[in-house]
GROMACS .gro file of C-alpha atoms in nm:
model
  317
    1MET     CA    1  -0.006  -0.014  -0.006
    2ALA     CA    2   0.131   0.343  -0.111
    3VAL     CA    3   0.220   0.584   0.203
    4SER     CA    4   0.028   0.928   0.162
    5VAL     CA    5   0.215   1.236   0.146
    6GLU     CA    6   0.042   1.319   0.501
    7SER     CA    7   0.183   1.002   0.651
    8PHE     CA    8   0.527   1.033   0.513
    9LEU     CA    9   0.566   1.377   0.645
   10LYS     CA   10   0.436   1.267   0.995
   11LEU     CA   11   0.738   1.030   0.966
   12CYS     CA   12   0.981   1.278   0.880
   13PHE     CA   13   0.851   1.498   1.182
   14LEU     CA   14   0.882   1.196   1.416
   15PHE     CA   15   1.248   1.139   1.254
   16CYS     CA   16   1.353   1.493   1.313
   17LEU     CA   17   1.220   1.484   1.669
   18VAL     CA   18   1.428   1.152   1.735
   19SER     CA   19   1.732   1.315   1.553
   20THR     CA   20   1.724   1.619   1.819
   21SER     CA   21   1.630   1.430   2.105
   22SER     CA   22   1.878   1.183   2.061
   23GLY     CA   23   2.140   1.446   2.178
   24GLN     CA   24   2.376   1.472   1.849
   25LEU     CA   25   2.602   1.785   1.859
   26SER     CA   26   2.579   2.030   1.537
   27PRO     CA   27   2.756   2.316   1.388
   28THR     CA   28   2.420   2.480   1.402
   29PHE     CA   29   2.324   2.401   1.731
   30TYR     CA   30   2.291   2.791   1.866
   31LEU     CA   31   2.171   2.924   1.528
   32GLN     CA   32   1.834   3.071   1.637
   33THR     CA   33   1.903   3.063   2.008
   34CYS     CA   34   2.230   3.262   2.009
   35PRO     CA   35   2.343   3.368   1.673
   36THR     CA   36   2.640   3.590   1.749
   37LEU     CA   37   2.835   3.336   2.002
   38GLN     CA   38   3.091   3.248   1.749
   39THR     CA   39   3.144   3.636   1.668
   40ILE     CA   40   3.169   3.712   2.100
   41VAL     CA   41   3.398   3.407   2.147
   42SER     CA   42   3.612   3.492   1.845
   43LEU     CA   43   3.659   3.907   1.943
   44THR     CA   44   3.754   3.810   2.318
   45MET     CA   45   4.027   3.555   2.208
   46THR     CA   46   4.141   3.823   1.965
   47THR     CA   47   4.187   4.065   2.218
   48THR     CA   48   4.305   3.781   2.483
   49GLY     CA   49   4.603   3.704   2.219
   50LEU     CA   50   4.721   4.069   2.179
   51LEU     CA   51   4.743   4.088   2.521
   52ASP     CA   52   4.882   3.759   2.637
   53PRO     CA   53   5.023   3.557   2.331
   54ARG     CA   54   5.059   3.248   2.584
   55MET     CA   55   4.687   3.217   2.672
   56GLY     CA   56   4.633   3.032   2.312
   57ALA     CA   57   4.803   2.745   2.411
   58SER     CA   58   4.679   2.754   2.777
   59LEU     CA   59   4.329   2.763   2.643
   60LEU     CA   60   4.416   2.491   2.415
   61ARG     CA   61   4.552   2.266   2.705
   62LEU     CA   62   4.263   2.363   2.950
   63PHE     CA   63   4.028   2.230   2.669
   64PHE     CA   64   4.218   1.876   2.642
   65HIS     CA   65   4.270   1.866   3.028
   66ASP     CA   66   3.891   1.865   3.012
   67CYS     CA   67   3.794   1.629   2.785
   68PHE     CA   68   4.031   1.322   2.885
   69VAL     CA   69   3.858   1.360   3.202
   70ASN     CA   70   3.488   1.217   3.190
   71GLY     CA   71   3.463   1.391   2.830
   72CYS     CA   72   3.388   1.765   2.721
   73ASP     CA   73   3.170   1.879   3.030
   74ALA     CA   74   3.342   2.162   3.187
   75SER     CA   75   3.405   2.015   3.484
   76VAL     CA   76   3.789   2.100   3.458
   77LEU     CA   77   3.620   2.479   3.543
   78LEU     CA   78   3.441   2.426   3.854
   79ASP     CA   79   3.614   2.531   4.159
   80ASP     CA   80   3.669   2.371   4.520
   81THR     CA   81   3.419   2.452   4.793
   82ALA     CA   82   3.389   2.350   5.139
   83THR     CA   83   3.180   2.060   5.039
   84PHE     CA   84   3.294   1.992   4.668
   85THR     CA   85   3.640   1.870   4.525
   86GLY     CA   86   3.679   1.930   4.184
   87GLU     CA   87   3.973   1.914   3.938
   88LYS     CA   88   4.180   2.235   3.945
   89ASN     CA   89   4.410   2.066   4.247
   90ALA     CA   90   4.444   1.743   4.089
   91GLY     CA   91   4.839   1.698   4.030
   92PRO     CA   92   4.812   1.775   3.644
   93ASN     CA   93   4.628   2.047   3.689
   94ALA     CA   94   4.764   2.278   4.011
   95ASN     CA   95   4.978   2.568   3.958
   96SER     CA   96   4.962   2.480   3.591
   97LEU     CA   97   4.631   2.527   3.415
   98ARG     CA   98   4.552   2.882   3.311
   99GLY     CA   99   4.266   3.047   3.118
  100PHE     CA  100   3.991   3.034   3.361
  101GLY     CA  101   3.911   3.402   3.355
  102VAL     CA  102   3.912   3.435   2.967
  103ILE     CA  103   3.635   3.164   2.957
  104ASP     CA  104   3.470   3.388   3.262
  105THR     CA  105   3.479   3.644   3.026
  106ILE     CA  106   3.348   3.500   2.734
  107LYS     CA  107   3.077   3.320   2.947
  108ALA     CA  108   2.949   3.701   3.087
  109ALA     CA  109   2.951   3.846   2.771
  110VAL     CA  110   2.728   3.562   2.627
  111GLU     CA  111   2.507   3.543   2.908
  112LEU     CA  112   2.433   3.955   2.838
  113VAL     CA  113   2.277   3.870   2.496
  114CYS     CA  114   2.189   3.489   2.557
  115PRO     CA  115   2.107   3.413   2.908
  116GLY     CA  116   2.092   3.053   3.015
  117THR     CA  117   2.174   2.930   2.649
  118VAL     CA  118   2.493   2.856   2.591
  119SER     CA  119   2.728   2.595   2.767
  120CYS     CA  120   3.042   2.637   2.943
  121ALA     CA  121   3.163   2.323   2.742
  122ASP     CA  122   3.098   2.446   2.423
  123ILE     CA  123   3.241   2.783   2.535
  124LEU     CA  124   3.571   2.604   2.620
  125ALA     CA  125   3.551   2.394   2.238
  126LEU     CA  126   3.536   2.743   2.053
  127ALA     CA  127   3.790   2.889   2.240
  128ALA     CA  128   4.026   2.664   2.169
  129ARG     CA  129   3.981   2.628   1.834
  130ASP     CA  130   3.998   3.013   1.825
  131SER     CA  131   4.333   3.003   1.988
  132VAL     CA  132   4.472   2.794   1.739
  133ALA     CA  133   4.331   2.966   1.448
  134LEU     CA  134   4.483   3.290   1.554
  135LEU     CA  135   4.859   3.168   1.611
  136GLY     CA  136   4.861   3.056   1.274
  137GLY     CA  137   4.719   2.703   1.321
  138PRO     CA  138   4.432   2.534   1.128
  139SER     CA  139   4.084   2.629   1.180
  140TRP     CA  140   3.808   2.330   1.219
  141THR     CA  141   3.384   2.342   1.262
  142VAL     CA  142   3.294   2.266   1.591
  143ALA     CA  143   3.002   2.075   1.669
  144LEU     CA  144   2.801   2.248   1.932
  145GLY     CA  145   2.545   2.123   2.211
  146ARG     CA  146   2.729   2.007   2.505
  147ARG     CA  147   2.611   2.033   2.839
  148ASP     CA  148   2.832   2.140   3.158
  149ALA     CA  149   2.895   1.883   3.434
  150THR     CA  150   2.727   1.934   3.781
  151THR     CA  151   2.997   1.746   3.904
  152ALA     CA  152   3.407   1.656   3.838
  153SER     CA  153   3.649   1.410   3.964
  154GLN     CA  154   3.997   1.458   4.101
  155SER     CA  155   4.062   1.127   4.137
  156ALA     CA  156   3.994   1.070   3.726
  157ALA     CA  157   4.242   1.385   3.674
  158ASN     CA  158   4.494   1.228   3.823
  159SER     CA  159   4.486   0.904   3.686
  160ASN     CA  160   4.321   0.968   3.300
  161LEU     CA  161   4.585   1.250   3.205
  162PRO     CA  162   4.898   1.130   3.052
  163GLY     CA  163   5.203   1.291   3.211
  164PRO     CA  164   5.529   1.441   3.095
  165GLY     CA  165   5.718   1.101   3.174
  166SER     CA  166   5.474   0.917   2.964
  167SER     CA  167   5.648   0.622   2.734
  168LEU     CA  168   5.531   0.581   2.383
  169SER     CA  169   5.293   0.296   2.507
  170GLN     CA  170   5.155   0.489   2.786
  171LEU     CA  171   5.038   0.744   2.533
  172ILE     CA  172   4.931   0.538   2.313
  173ALA     CA  173   4.673   0.339   2.595
  174ALA     CA  174   4.614   0.662   2.735
  175PHE     CA  175   4.482   0.826   2.438
  176ALA     CA  176   4.287   0.516   2.327
  177THR     CA  177   4.067   0.468   2.580
  178LYS     CA  178   3.941   0.807   2.449
  179GLY     CA  179   3.910   0.666   2.120
  180LEU     CA  180   4.175   0.808   1.977
  181ASN     CA  181   4.439   0.615   1.768
  182ALA     CA  182   4.804   0.642   1.794
  183ARG     CA  183   4.825   0.930   1.485
  184ASP     CA  184   4.554   1.120   1.698
  185MET     CA  185   4.811   1.126   1.966
  186THR     CA  186   5.065   1.210   1.762
  187ALA     CA  187   4.917   1.475   1.579
  188LEU     CA  188   4.753   1.624   1.898
  189SER     CA  189   5.100   1.620   2.055
  190GLY     CA  190   5.199   1.857   1.782
  191ALA     CA  191   4.997   2.151   2.031
  192HIS     CA  192   5.356   2.122   2.206
  193THR     CA  193   5.450   2.378   1.884
  194ILE     CA  194   5.290   2.647   2.132
  195GLY     CA  195   5.336   2.714   2.486
  196GLN     CA  196   5.569   2.656   2.787
  197ALA     CA  197   5.637   2.413   3.026
  198ARG     CA  198   5.780   2.438   3.402
  199CYS     CA  199   6.098   2.294   3.503
  200VAL     CA  200   5.976   2.048   3.704
  201ASN     CA  201   5.788   1.869   3.412
  202PHE     CA  202   6.120   1.877   3.209
  203ARG     CA  203   6.401   1.828   3.450
  204SER     CA  204   6.436   1.425   3.432
  205HIS     CA  205   6.454   1.469   3.059
  206ILE     CA  206   6.743   1.704   3.022
  207TYR     CA  207   6.940   1.564   3.297
  208ASN     CA  208   6.904   1.193   3.285
  209ASP     CA  209   6.776   1.112   2.975
  210ALA     CA  210   6.985   1.002   2.673
  211ASN     CA  211   6.768   1.048   2.369
  212VAL     CA  212   6.828   1.448   2.410
  213ASP     CA  213   7.068   1.699   2.200
  214ALA     CA  214   7.359   1.759   2.446
  215GLY     CA  215   7.341   2.107   2.373
  216PHE     CA  216   6.983   2.205   2.397
  217ALA     CA  217   7.014   1.995   2.763
  218SER     CA  218   7.297   2.225   2.887
  219GLN     CA  219   7.062   2.563   2.726
  220ARG     CA  220   6.768   2.464   2.934
  221GLN     CA  221   6.956   2.361   3.243
  222ARG     CA  222   7.074   2.750   3.273
  223ASN     CA  223   6.720   2.792   3.380
  224CYS     CA  224   6.613   2.467   3.528
  225PRO     CA  225   6.861   2.346   3.781
  226SER     CA  226   6.874   1.994   3.926
  227SER     CA  227   6.698   2.112   4.237
  228GLY     CA  228   6.501   2.395   4.273
  229GLY     CA  229   6.320   2.647   4.012
  230ASP     CA  230   6.035   2.401   3.974
  231ASN     CA  231   5.822   2.662   3.828
  232ASN     CA  232   6.081   2.821   3.579
  233LEU     CA  233   5.933   2.816   3.215
  234ALA     CA  234   6.070   2.685   2.884
  235PRO     CA  235   5.895   2.718   2.566
  236LEU     CA  236   5.803   2.355   2.465
  237ASP     CA  237   5.909   2.479   2.069
  238VAL     CA  238   6.260   2.675   2.114
  239GLN     CA  239   6.229   2.810   1.771
  240THR     CA  240   5.840   2.968   1.759
  241ALA     CA  241   5.695   2.918   2.100
  242ASN     CA  242   5.400   3.146   1.976
  243THR     CA  243   5.342   3.043   1.621
  244PHE     CA  244   5.159   2.714   1.533
  245ASP     CA  245   5.334   2.549   1.321
  246ASN     CA  246   5.553   2.216   1.234
  247ALA     CA  247   5.839   2.317   1.415
  248TYR     CA  248   5.806   2.089   1.719
  249TYR     CA  249   5.857   1.788   1.493
  250ARG     CA  250   6.171   1.942   1.340
  251ASN     CA  251   6.261   1.960   1.736
  252LEU     CA  252   6.230   1.608   1.783
  253ILE     CA  253   6.423   1.520   1.494
  254ALA     CA  254   6.680   1.687   1.622
  255MET     CA  255   6.663   1.561   1.949
  256ARG     CA  256   6.518   1.864   2.104
  257GLY     CA  257   6.221   1.793   2.257
  258LEU     CA  258   6.130   1.949   2.574
  259LEU     CA  259   5.940   1.644   2.764
  260HIS     CA  260   6.014   1.300   2.802
  261SER     CA  261   5.698   1.265   2.670
  262ASP     CA  262   5.729   1.465   2.331
  263GLN     CA  263   6.076   1.276   2.260
  264GLU     CA  264   5.933   0.959   2.287
  265LEU     CA  265   5.732   1.000   1.972
  266PHE     CA  266   6.070   0.997   1.757
  267ASN     CA  267   6.273   0.750   1.959
  268ASN     CA  268   6.291   0.453   1.698
  269GLY     CA  269   5.940   0.377   1.765
  270THR     CA  270   5.630   0.327   1.554
  271GLN     CA  271   5.543   0.690   1.524
  272ASP     CA  272   5.900   0.780   1.403
  273ALA     CA  273   5.814   0.783   1.030
  274LEU     CA  274   5.460   1.000   1.121
  275VAL     CA  275   5.673   1.281   1.282
  276GLN     CA  276   5.886   1.258   0.968
  277GLN     CA  277   5.614   1.309   0.742
  278TYR     CA  278   5.461   1.624   0.982
  279SER     CA  279   5.840   1.753   0.985
  280THR     CA  280   5.823   1.852   0.600
  281ASN     CA  281   5.467   1.849   0.541
  282ALA     CA  282   5.283   2.122   0.717
  283ALA     CA  283   4.952   2.077   0.554
  284ALA     CA  284   4.923   1.701   0.636
  285PHE     CA  285   5.003   1.806   1.021
  286ALA     CA  286   4.768   2.081   1.029
  287ALA     CA  287   4.470   1.853   0.866
  288ASP     CA  288   4.541   1.592   1.088
  289PHE     CA  289   4.560   1.826   1.391
  290ALA     CA  290   4.204   1.979   1.288
  291ALA     CA  291   4.087   1.610   1.288
  292ALA     CA  292   4.204   1.473   1.574
  293MET     CA  293   4.066   1.810   1.752
  294VAL     CA  294   3.705   1.731   1.613
  295LYS     CA  295   3.757   1.371   1.745
  296MET     CA  296   3.885   1.492   2.098
  297GLY     CA  297   3.587   1.748   2.110
  298ASN     CA  298   3.362   1.438   2.043
  299ILE     CA  299   3.419   1.257   2.370
  300SER     CA  300   3.158   1.160   2.597
  301PRO     CA  301   2.992   1.481   2.589
  302LEU     CA  302   2.637   1.536   2.783
  303THR     CA  303   2.378   1.629   2.566
  304GLY     CA  304   1.997   1.642   2.571
  305SER     CA  305   1.859   1.697   2.935
  306SER     CA  306   2.182   1.576   3.076
  307GLY     CA  307   2.410   1.791   3.282
  308GLU     CA  308   2.299   2.166   3.261
  309ILE     CA  309   2.379   2.505   3.151
  310ARG     CA  310   2.561   2.695   3.431
  311SER     CA  311   2.521   3.079   3.457
  312ASN     CA  312   2.873   3.072   3.618
  313CYS     CA  313   3.138   2.830   3.479
  314ARG     CA  314   3.326   2.797   3.827
  315ARG     CA  315   2.986   2.647   4.010
  316VAL     CA  316   2.691   2.443   3.927
  317ASN     CA  317   2.342   2.651   3.946
   0.00000   0.00000   0.00000
């Protein structure tokens, strides 16, 4: 029996309802409810980058540290209270993560024009994308519709985030648990083409490891003594610390990776060939990085009726 036009339209309507309620992220999620969202984020990030060139790297790292702990849900933004322990003081985050104030600024501006509409998780995802693009890196389409967590896990932050002393096998395993393969891991590690690292995180590599250029180690030791000076900073990419390019991979081939975990990507292992490719093919790196960022942004988002839309990114409603 032929299906009538009316019945067909009803089926299409029901399909649309099911698709919407399934909680899939969409680039057009705020098209009707907050059409100026991306403009607000972009303008704020442009101003921020002019005032603090390091902030782009910090916001990219903040997004990574959010997504790797129970998904991209803005849990990393929650402050500790007398009755709540969040992720900010976990080992990988304490005295290290930056950019919370920038997210607060964007959120306040968005609330003025679209109150109670846009999640902190989506703002962080957009800020990370714009951070990379403003520093000369690739851009990508950010799917939106994430909601904010009402809880956080310091223990998960301590266990889920790969550390600077990680081996190649540990890095591959850590990313695999988040649905990211070894190629994704090597591309995302290219985020270390911008930003700074603390002495405490690279001291062991420059004093104890054999797979490090002697001149590079000596240079870094001047500002990172064998004891003390834990918070002294050094650029992750000594050549172009505030430009998003593929110099990071050329550094690895020259044994000038700042962190032990960086140099593990080029140390007679499975990722050597890919590092070599990225070192000479900036377009391939940019494309793979953008694709991996999209995948990372899709790690276990809260959607639909899960979570909430925080009015203040630092605390639950």
